[in-house]
Amino acid sequence: MAPAGCRWDVGALSVPPAIVWGMKRIDDIPRAADSAVTVRGLVKHYGETKALDGVDLDVREGTVMGVLGPNGAGKTTLVRILSTLITPDSGQAHVAGYDVVRQPRQLRRVIGLTGQYASVDEKLPGWENLYMIGRLLDLSRRDARTRADELLERFSLTEAGKRPASTYSGGMRRRLDLAASMIGHPAVLFLDEPTTGLDPRTRNEVWDEVKRMVGDGVTVLLTTQYMEEAEQLASELTVVDRGKVIANGGIEELKAKVGGRTLRIRPADPLQLRPLAAYLDELGITGLASSTVDTERGTVLVPILSDEQLTAVVGAVTARGITVSAVTTELPSLDEVFLSLTGHRASAPQDPAPVTDDTREEVAV
């Protein structure tokens, strides 16, 4: 077991599933048969601030649930409760069948956690970081060595394995963090804004690793403020604001719920762009927003809110005798959905100047 106060108790929260086989699981709250994470009425206060205010959540096994919300919405508090780092004031939560309050020790054996900041010891080489975590998770010396070797290879860190983590680039350190969270083959992995501060190339590498984990059957709960990250990874989304869940569902489902589409019309004759836009504005279709011209793409954009408006616009263009080469509809972007739900656009974290593998290697040599 880890010594009192050892930071590894927080950074690595998983051991092989075989260790927990046969342990009793608690089934006293309703949840779907395929749910890996179930939350009901979760409440948490920090003084007079209510960080979570009756949160309900279900995450299906083998999927990525993206949790979106502005700063201070309660995302990190939710992750900290589900990973047993803090306890809720009220409500219930089960992860992989275990109660987060009554069975924290069993639960830590089947989950992994990667937070916003590096949890590895920068003075130790990458391999020793992973080996130490394996030993703290009661792996034998042989198994800890084998697992460290496997994960360094999987995360493309074998060549850097003997170097202190302090010489790693931001991307390499983040990959080492992910490797550390995978030591114990977790059933559920919590990622709390895992790519904050990373350059685009490294961010893509982390996304690829997350997709591979899910392909291996791992369930992931991801908090993020990057809309692109949510679209790349999440199969379902939960939007949290001021400690409450204000929307959830699939990405396309949320876009449809928010409403509003853009009808993009491309006339065969580019000279018809502005006359077409003017004509549509003069139609007087109830509720139809003003059209705009996208000269670069040779289209007229018409915001619509209903199928009736769509039919009316297409019918009017046909009746006008304007030859059209393409008509498409576009759902709102995820950023627009976020704006509609929360009242403001997503504010991605202020990233420091990204440190790429190339620039870090120049410093380290």
Coordinates of C-alpha atoms in Angstrom, one line a residue:
M1 CA 0.0 0.0 0.0
A2 CA 1.1 3.6 -0.6
P3 CA 2.6 5.5 2.4
A4 CA 0.4 8.2 3.9
G5 CA 0.3 11.4 1.9
C6 CA 1.8 9.7 -1.2
R7 CA 0.8 11.6 -4.3
W8 CA 0.4 8.3 -6.3
D9 CA -2.8 7.5 -4.4
V10 CA -4.4 10.4 -6.4
G11 CA -2.6 10.0 -9.7
A12 CA -3.2 6.3 -10.3
L13 CA -6.5 4.8 -9.4
S14 CA -6.7 1.4 -11.0
V15 CA -5.6 -2.2 -10.6
P16 CA -6.4 -5.3 -12.6
P17 CA -10.1 -6.2 -12.7
A18 CA -9.3 -9.7 -11.4
I19 CA -8.5 -8.2 -8.0
V20 CA -12.1 -7.2 -7.5
W21 CA -13.9 -10.2 -9.0
G22 CA -16.3 -11.7 -6.5
M23 CA -16.7 -8.5 -4.4
K24 CA -20.2 -7.5 -3.5
R25 CA -21.6 -4.7 -5.6
I26 CA -24.4 -2.4 -4.5
D27 CA -27.5 -2.0 -6.8
D28 CA -29.7 0.3 -4.9
I29 CA -30.3 3.1 -7.4
P30 CA -32.0 2.8 -10.8
R31 CA -29.6 2.6 -13.8
A32 CA -29.6 1.2 -17.3
A33 CA -28.3 -2.3 -17.7
D34 CA -25.3 -1.1 -19.8
S35 CA -24.5 2.0 -17.7
A36 CA -20.9 2.2 -16.4
V37 CA -21.5 5.5 -14.5
T38 CA -24.8 6.4 -12.8
V39 CA -25.4 9.6 -10.9
R40 CA -28.6 10.7 -9.2
G41 CA -29.2 14.0 -7.4
L42 CA -25.5 14.7 -6.7
V43 CA -25.0 17.8 -4.5
K44 CA -21.8 19.4 -3.4
H45 CA -21.2 22.7 -1.6
Y46 CA -18.0 24.7 -1.0
G47 CA -19.1 27.1 1.7
E48 CA -22.0 29.0 0.3
T49 CA -21.2 28.0 -3.2
K50 CA -23.2 25.1 -4.6
A51 CA -20.8 23.5 -7.1
L52 CA -23.2 20.7 -7.9
D53 CA -27.0 21.1 -7.6
G54 CA -28.8 17.8 -8.1
V55 CA -26.8 16.4 -11.0
D56 CA -28.1 13.3 -12.8
L57 CA -25.9 11.4 -15.3
D58 CA -25.7 8.1 -17.1
V59 CA -22.7 6.9 -19.1
R60 CA -23.0 3.8 -21.2
E61 CA -20.3 1.2 -21.1
G62 CA -17.6 1.5 -23.8
T63 CA -18.5 5.0 -24.8
V64 CA -17.2 8.6 -24.3
M65 CA -19.4 11.0 -22.4
G66 CA -18.4 14.6 -22.9
V67 CA -19.2 16.9 -20.1
L68 CA -19.2 20.6 -21.3
G69 CA -19.7 23.7 -19.3
P70 CA -18.1 27.1 -18.6
N71 CA -15.5 27.7 -16.0
G72 CA -17.0 27.1 -12.5
A73 CA -19.8 25.0 -13.9
G74 CA -19.0 22.0 -11.6
K75 CA -17.2 19.7 -14.1
T76 CA -14.1 19.1 -12.1
T77 CA -16.1 18.7 -8.9
L78 CA -18.1 16.0 -10.6
V79 CA -15.0 14.1 -11.7
R80 CA -13.4 14.4 -8.2
I81 CA -16.5 12.9 -6.6
L82 CA -16.7 10.1 -9.1
S83 CA -13.0 9.3 -8.7
T84 CA -13.5 9.2 -4.8
L85 CA -11.2 12.2 -4.2
I86 CA -14.0 14.1 -2.4
T87 CA -17.4 13.1 -1.1
P88 CA -20.7 14.6 -2.1
D89 CA -23.0 16.3 0.4
S90 CA -26.0 14.3 -0.9
G91 CA -27.1 12.1 -3.8
Q92 CA -25.8 8.8 -5.0
A93 CA -23.3 7.7 -7.6
H94 CA -22.1 4.3 -8.9
V95 CA -19.1 3.7 -11.1
A96 CA -18.5 0.2 -12.5
G97 CA -21.2 -1.0 -10.1
Y98 CA -19.5 0.4 -7.0
D99 CA -20.9 3.1 -4.7
V100 CA -18.5 6.1 -4.7
V101 CA -19.1 6.8 -1.0
R102 CA -19.5 3.3 0.6
Q103 CA -17.0 1.4 -1.6
P104 CA -14.2 3.8 -2.5
R105 CA -11.3 1.3 -2.1
Q106 CA -12.9 -1.2 -4.4
L107 CA -13.8 1.5 -6.9
R108 CA -10.3 2.9 -7.1
R109 CA -9.2 -0.5 -8.3
V110 CA -11.3 -0.3 -11.5
I111 CA -10.9 3.4 -12.5
G112 CA -8.2 5.6 -13.9
L113 CA -7.8 9.4 -13.7
T114 CA -6.0 12.0 -15.7
G115 CA -6.5 15.5 -14.5
Q116 CA -5.7 18.9 -15.9
Y117 CA -2.1 18.8 -14.6
A118 CA 0.7 16.2 -14.7
S119 CA 0.4 13.7 -11.8
V120 CA 3.8 12.0 -12.5
D121 CA 7.0 12.7 -10.6
E122 CA 9.1 14.8 -12.9
K123 CA 12.3 13.8 -11.2
L124 CA 11.8 10.2 -12.0
P125 CA 12.3 8.6 -15.5
G126 CA 9.1 7.7 -17.3
W127 CA 9.7 4.0 -16.8
E128 CA 10.2 4.3 -13.1
N129 CA 7.0 6.4 -12.8
L130 CA 5.0 3.6 -14.3
Y131 CA 6.8 0.9 -12.4
M132 CA 6.3 2.6 -9.1
I133 CA 2.6 3.0 -9.7
G134 CA 2.3 -0.7 -10.6
R135 CA 4.0 -1.6 -7.3
L136 CA 1.7 0.7 -5.4
L137 CA -1.2 -1.1 -7.0
D138 CA 0.1 -4.4 -5.6
L139 CA 1.5 -5.7 -8.9
S140 CA 4.4 -8.1 -8.5
R141 CA 7.8 -6.8 -9.6
R142 CA 7.6 -8.8 -12.7
D143 CA 4.1 -7.7 -13.6
A144 CA 4.9 -4.0 -12.9
R145 CA 8.0 -4.2 -15.1
T146 CA 6.0 -5.8 -17.9
R147 CA 3.2 -3.4 -17.7
A148 CA 5.6 -0.4 -17.7
D149 CA 7.3 -1.7 -20.8
E150 CA 3.9 -2.3 -22.5
L151 CA 2.6 1.1 -21.8
L152 CA 5.8 3.0 -22.8
E153 CA 5.6 1.2 -26.2
R154 CA 1.9 1.8 -26.6
F155 CA 2.3 5.5 -26.0
S156 CA 5.5 5.8 -28.1
L157 CA 7.7 6.6 -25.1
T158 CA 10.1 3.7 -25.1
E159 CA 13.1 5.7 -26.2
A160 CA 12.4 8.4 -23.6
G161 CA 11.6 5.8 -20.8
K162 CA 15.0 6.3 -19.1
R163 CA 14.9 10.1 -19.2
P164 CA 13.5 12.2 -16.3
A165 CA 9.9 13.2 -17.0
S166 CA 11.1 16.8 -16.5
T167 CA 12.8 16.6 -19.9
Y168 CA 9.6 15.6 -21.7
S169 CA 7.6 17.9 -23.9
G170 CA 4.1 18.8 -22.8
G171 CA 2.6 16.2 -25.2
M172 CA 5.0 13.5 -23.9
R173 CA 4.1 14.2 -20.3
R174 CA 0.4 14.1 -21.1
R175 CA 0.9 10.7 -22.8
L176 CA 2.8 9.5 -19.7
D177 CA -0.1 10.7 -17.6
L178 CA -2.5 8.6 -19.7
A179 CA -0.2 5.7 -19.5
A180 CA -0.1 6.0 -15.7
S181 CA -3.9 6.0 -15.6
M182 CA -3.9 2.8 -17.6
I183 CA -1.6 0.7 -15.4
G184 CA -4.4 -1.2 -13.8
H185 CA -6.5 -1.9 -16.9
P186 CA -9.3 0.5 -15.7
A187 CA -12.9 -0.2 -16.7
V188 CA -13.7 3.5 -16.4
L189 CA -11.3 6.4 -17.2
F190 CA -11.9 10.0 -16.1
L191 CA -10.2 12.7 -18.3
D192 CA -10.5 16.2 -16.8
E193 CA -9.6 18.6 -19.6
P194 CA -6.7 16.4 -20.7
T195 CA -5.4 18.5 -23.6
T196 CA -5.3 21.9 -22.1
G197 CA -2.1 23.7 -23.2
L198 CA -1.2 21.2 -25.9
D199 CA -0.3 22.2 -29.4
P200 CA -2.7 20.9 -32.1
R201 CA -0.5 18.0 -33.3
T202 CA -0.1 16.7 -29.7
R203 CA -3.7 17.2 -29.1
N204 CA -4.5 14.9 -32.0
E205 CA -2.1 12.3 -30.7
V206 CA -4.0 12.3 -27.3
W207 CA -7.3 12.0 -29.2
D208 CA -6.0 9.0 -31.1
E209 CA -5.0 7.3 -27.8
V210 CA -8.4 8.0 -26.2
K211 CA -10.1 6.5 -29.3
R212 CA -7.9 3.4 -29.0
M213 CA -8.8 3.0 -25.3
V214 CA -12.5 3.1 -26.1
G215 CA -11.9 0.6 -28.8
D216 CA -10.4 -1.7 -26.1
G217 CA -13.7 -1.4 -24.2
V218 CA -12.8 1.4 -21.7
T219 CA -15.6 3.8 -20.7
V220 CA -14.5 7.4 -20.7
L221 CA -15.9 10.5 -19.0
L222 CA -14.3 13.5 -20.6
T223 CA -14.6 17.1 -19.4
T224 CA -13.5 19.7 -21.9
Q225 CA -14.0 23.3 -23.1
Y226 CA -12.8 22.5 -26.6
M227 CA -15.9 22.0 -28.8
E228 CA -13.7 20.3 -31.4
E229 CA -12.5 17.8 -28.8
A230 CA -16.0 17.0 -27.8
E231 CA -17.1 16.4 -31.5
Q232 CA -14.0 14.3 -32.1
L233 CA -14.4 12.0 -29.1
A234 CA -17.8 12.0 -27.5
S235 CA -20.7 9.9 -28.5
E236 CA -23.0 11.7 -26.0
L237 CA -22.8 15.1 -24.3
T238 CA -23.9 16.5 -21.0
V239 CA -23.9 20.3 -20.6
V240 CA -23.5 21.6 -17.1
D241 CA -24.0 25.2 -16.0
R242 CA -24.0 26.5 -12.4
G243 CA -23.9 23.0 -11.0
K244 CA -27.0 21.8 -13.0
V245 CA -27.4 19.6 -16.0
I246 CA -29.1 21.8 -18.6
A247 CA -29.0 19.4 -21.6
N248 CA -27.8 16.0 -22.6
G249 CA -27.9 13.7 -25.6
G250 CA -26.1 12.9 -28.8
I251 CA -24.3 15.7 -30.6
E252 CA -26.8 15.8 -33.5
E253 CA -29.6 15.4 -31.1
L254 CA -28.6 18.5 -29.1
K255 CA -28.1 20.4 -32.3
A256 CA -31.7 19.5 -33.4
K257 CA -33.1 20.4 -29.9
V258 CA -31.5 23.8 -30.0
G259 CA -33.3 24.3 -33.4
G260 CA -32.3 26.5 -36.3
R261 CA -30.8 25.4 -39.5
T262 CA -29.1 27.3 -42.3
L263 CA -30.3 26.7 -45.8
R264 CA -27.5 27.1 -48.3
I265 CA -28.6 27.8 -51.9
R266 CA -26.1 27.8 -54.8
P267 CA -27.5 29.4 -58.0
A268 CA -26.1 28.1 -61.3
D269 CA -25.4 31.6 -62.3
P270 CA -23.1 33.4 -59.8
L271 CA -24.6 36.7 -61.0
Q272 CA -27.9 35.7 -59.4
L273 CA -26.4 35.6 -55.9
R274 CA -27.4 39.1 -54.7
P275 CA -30.7 39.3 -56.7
L276 CA -31.6 35.9 -55.1
A277 CA -30.8 37.2 -51.6
A278 CA -32.8 40.4 -52.2
Y279 CA -35.8 38.4 -53.5
L280 CA -35.8 36.1 -50.5
D281 CA -35.7 39.0 -48.1
E282 CA -38.8 40.5 -49.9
L283 CA -40.9 37.4 -49.7
G284 CA -42.2 38.1 -46.2
I285 CA -42.2 34.5 -45.1
T286 CA -43.2 34.5 -41.4
G287 CA -40.2 34.1 -39.1
L288 CA -37.7 33.9 -41.9
A289 CA -34.4 35.6 -40.9
S290 CA -32.5 37.8 -43.4
S291 CA -30.4 36.1 -45.9
T292 CA -26.7 36.6 -46.5
V293 CA -24.4 36.1 -49.4
D294 CA -21.3 34.0 -49.3
T295 CA -19.4 35.1 -52.4
E296 CA -16.4 32.8 -51.7
R297 CA -18.6 29.7 -51.9
G298 CA -21.1 31.2 -54.3
T299 CA -24.1 30.6 -52.1
V300 CA -27.0 32.4 -50.4
L301 CA -27.4 31.5 -46.7
V302 CA -31.0 31.6 -45.2
P303 CA -31.5 30.9 -41.5
I304 CA -34.6 28.8 -41.1
L305 CA -36.4 27.4 -38.0
S306 CA -38.9 25.0 -39.5
D307 CA -39.6 22.6 -42.3
E308 CA -42.4 24.9 -43.4
Q309 CA -40.0 27.7 -44.0
L310 CA -37.7 25.3 -45.9
T311 CA -40.5 24.3 -48.2
A312 CA -41.6 27.9 -48.7
V313 CA -38.1 29.1 -49.6
V314 CA -37.5 26.2 -52.1
G315 CA -40.9 26.7 -53.6
A316 CA -40.4 30.5 -54.0
V317 CA -37.0 29.9 -55.7
T318 CA -38.5 27.4 -58.1
A319 CA -41.4 29.7 -58.9
R320 CA -39.0 32.5 -59.7
G321 CA -37.4 30.4 -62.3
I322 CA -33.9 30.6 -60.8
T323 CA -31.8 27.6 -61.8
V324 CA -30.1 26.1 -58.7
S325 CA -27.1 23.8 -58.7
A326 CA -27.2 22.8 -55.1
V327 CA -29.4 23.2 -52.0
T328 CA -28.1 22.0 -48.6
T329 CA -29.1 22.4 -44.9
E330 CA -26.6 22.8 -42.1
L331 CA -27.3 22.2 -38.4
P332 CA -25.8 24.8 -35.9
S333 CA -22.2 24.2 -34.8
L334 CA -21.5 22.8 -31.3
D335 CA -20.3 26.2 -30.3
E336 CA -23.6 27.7 -31.3
V337 CA -25.4 25.0 -29.4
F338 CA -23.3 25.9 -26.3
L339 CA -24.1 29.6 -26.8
S340 CA -27.8 28.8 -27.0
L341 CA -27.8 26.7 -23.9
T342 CA -25.6 28.7 -21.6
G343 CA -26.0 32.2 -22.9
H344 CA -22.4 32.7 -23.9
R345 CA -19.8 31.0 -26.1
A346 CA -17.5 28.4 -24.8
S347 CA -14.3 30.0 -23.5
A348 CA -11.5 27.5 -24.2
P349 CA -8.7 27.7 -21.6
Q350 CA -6.1 30.2 -22.1
D351 CA -3.3 28.0 -23.4
P352 CA 0.3 28.8 -22.7
A353 CA 2.6 28.9 -25.7
P354 CA 2.6 25.3 -26.8
V355 CA 5.8 23.3 -26.4
T356 CA 6.2 20.9 -29.2
D357 CA 8.2 17.7 -29.1
D358 CA 10.7 19.3 -31.5
T359 CA 11.3 22.4 -29.4
R360 CA 11.6 20.4 -26.2
E361 CA 14.1 18.0 -27.7
E362 CA 16.3 21.0 -28.7
V363 CA 16.3 22.2 -25.0
A364 CA 16.9 18.7 -23.6
V365 CA 19.9 17.8 -25.7

